[in-house]
Amino acid sequence: GQQLNQSPQSMFIQEGEDVSMNCTSSSIFNTWLWYKQDPGEGPVLLIALYKAGELTSNGRLTAQFGITRKDSFLNISASIPSDVGIYFCAGNSGGSNYKLTFGKGTLLTVNP
Amino acid sequence: EAGVAQSPRYKIIEKRQSVAFWCNPISGHATLYWYQQILGQGPKLLIQFQNNGVVDDSQLPKDRFSAERLKGVDSTLKIQPAKLEDSAVYLCASSLGLDTQYFGPGTRLTVL
């Protein structure tokens, strides 16, 4: 089946620093999504990308849909302690059922 | 607007026992998903319903897992009998159609 390679696996940064994480796939996706999951909670959608080359922001978060449609990245600027959590990329390759494939996640720790 | 509700939040059972999880999606959402999230992994789709019909159950271990959504609203996921490797968080998600999925808080299952 399809697999997403998400990196890095974990990051430990100081408050105020910028963060970048990315996802790559061996196959093409029509949609890229970025989710955040807090401990004991389900994933929450942060940003959705629908077109190759699309660059979308949500507050301090910026994500891009790669031109090749096989990758995406997420940037967080000026990190704050509440950014702590696990960030997942997810892709949809089309089809009638809008099935999502998730990466393994990036664990972000922010040191105040 | 109320989110996706799941119960129980936690369940501990012994191997070979049975267990059932319940999900109430966001009101009006036609599509319902059950995911399995093993520690350190992203969510993996088990089954997808459109109203009360199954759209995709290709990754559901049908020898032990079953799910139903009889009236096109609530859903239950059952494991019978449970194995040690079934220890995971079981997430329910719903969407209006084939678009943004909203996740519930999950049920953490521990099989001893």
Short mmCIF file of N, CA, C and O in Angstrom, two decimals, chain A residues 99-103, chain B residues 33-38 41-47 58-61 65 89-91 103:
data_model
loop_
_atom_site.label_atom_id
_atom_site.label_comp_id
_atom_site.label_asym_id
_atom_site.label_seq_id
_atom_site.Cartn_x
_atom_site.Cartn_y
_atom_site.Cartn_z
N LYS A 99 -9.85 8.14 0.73
CA LYS A 99 -9.10 7.44 1.76
C LYS A 99 -7.82 8.20 2.07
O LYS A 99 -7.10 8.63 1.18
N LEU A 100 -7.54 8.39 3.38
CA LEU A 100 -6.35 9.09 3.81
C LEU A 100 -5.27 8.10 4.23
O LEU A 100 -5.56 7.11 4.92
N THR A 101 -4.02 8.40 3.83
CA THR A 101 -2.86 7.67 4.31
C THR A 101 -2.07 8.63 5.18
O THR A 101 -1.78 9.75 4.76
N PHE A 102 -1.73 8.19 6.40
CA PHE A 102 -1.04 9.04 7.35
C PHE A 102 0.44 8.70 7.45
O PHE A 102 0.83 7.53 7.30
N GLY A 103 1.27 9.73 7.70
CA GLY A 103 2.66 9.51 8.05
C GLY A 103 2.75 9.05 9.49
O GLY A 103 1.74 8.95 10.20
N TYR B 33 -15.69 6.93 9.84
CA TYR B 33 -14.46 6.15 9.68
C TYR B 33 -14.03 5.60 11.05
O TYR B 33 -14.15 6.28 12.06
N TRP B 34 -13.49 4.39 11.04
CA TRP B 34 -12.79 3.84 12.20
C TRP B 34 -11.32 3.65 11.83
O TRP B 34 -10.99 3.06 10.78
N TYR B 35 -10.45 4.19 12.69
CA TYR B 35 -9.01 4.07 12.50
C TYR B 35 -8.41 3.33 13.70
O TYR B 35 -8.89 3.44 14.83
N GLN B 36 -7.30 2.64 13.44
CA GLN B 36 -6.49 2.06 14.50
C GLN B 36 -5.16 2.81 14.54
O GLN B 36 -4.52 2.99 13.50
N GLN B 37 -4.78 3.30 15.71
CA GLN B 37 -3.51 4.00 15.85
C GLN B 37 -2.65 3.28 16.88
O GLN B 37 -2.89 3.38 18.09
N ILE B 38 -1.65 2.58 16.41
CA ILE B 38 -0.70 1.89 17.28
C ILE B 38 0.32 2.91 17.75
O ILE B 38 0.65 3.86 17.02
N GLN B 41 2.71 5.39 15.69
CA GLN B 41 2.31 5.34 14.28
C GLN B 41 1.21 6.35 14.01
O GLN B 41 0.57 6.86 14.93
N GLY B 42 0.98 6.59 12.72
CA GLY B 42 -0.18 7.38 12.35
C GLY B 42 -1.42 6.50 12.30
O GLY B 42 -1.32 5.28 12.29
N PRO B 43 -2.59 7.13 12.27
CA PRO B 43 -3.82 6.34 12.19
C PRO B 43 -3.89 5.52 10.91
O PRO B 43 -3.47 5.98 9.86
N LYS B 44 -4.43 4.32 11.02
CA LYS B 44 -4.62 3.44 9.86
C LYS B 44 -6.11 3.14 9.72
O LYS B 44 -6.74 2.70 10.68
N LEU B 45 -6.65 3.39 8.53
CA LEU B 45 -8.09 3.19 8.31
C LEU B 45 -8.45 1.71 8.42
O LEU B 45 -7.84 0.85 7.79
N LEU B 46 -9.47 1.42 9.23
CA LEU B 46 -10.00 0.07 9.33
C LEU B 46 -11.23 -0.09 8.44
O LEU B 46 -11.35 -1.05 7.68
N ILE B 47 -12.17 0.85 8.56
CA ILE B 47 -13.42 0.73 7.82
C ILE B 47 -14.02 2.11 7.63
O ILE B 47 -13.87 2.99 8.48
N SER B 58 -11.13 -2.80 3.45
CA SER B 58 -10.04 -3.63 2.94
C SER B 58 -8.96 -3.90 3.98
O SER B 58 -8.22 -4.89 3.88
N GLN B 59 -8.83 -3.03 5.00
CA GLN B 59 -7.80 -3.23 6.01
C GLN B 59 -8.37 -3.68 7.35
O GLN B 59 -7.68 -3.65 8.36
N LEU B 60 -9.60 -4.11 7.35
CA LEU B 60 -10.24 -4.62 8.57
C LEU B 60 -9.96 -6.12 8.70
O LEU B 60 -10.30 -6.89 7.80
N PRO B 61 -9.34 -6.55 9.81
CA PRO B 61 -9.11 -8.00 10.01
C PRO B 61 -10.43 -8.69 10.30
O PRO B 61 -10.85 -8.81 11.45
N PHE B 65 -12.47 -8.66 13.74
CA PHE B 65 -13.04 -7.31 13.85
C PHE B 65 -14.35 -7.25 13.06
O PHE B 65 -14.45 -7.81 11.97
N VAL B 89 -4.95 2.80 20.08
CA VAL B 89 -6.05 3.76 20.22
C VAL B 89 -6.95 3.59 19.00
O VAL B 89 -6.47 3.55 17.87
N TYR B 90 -8.24 3.47 19.24
CA TYR B 90 -9.21 3.33 18.16
C TYR B 90 -9.94 4.66 18.01
O TYR B 90 -10.63 5.13 18.91
N LEU B 91 -9.72 5.28 16.86
CA LEU B 91 -10.26 6.61 16.58
C LEU B 91 -11.45 6.51 15.64
O LEU B 91 -11.42 5.76 14.66
N PHE B 103 -12.03 14.13 13.97
CA PHE B 103 -11.76 12.97 14.80
C PHE B 103 -12.33 13.11 16.20
O PHE B 103 -12.37 14.21 16.76
#
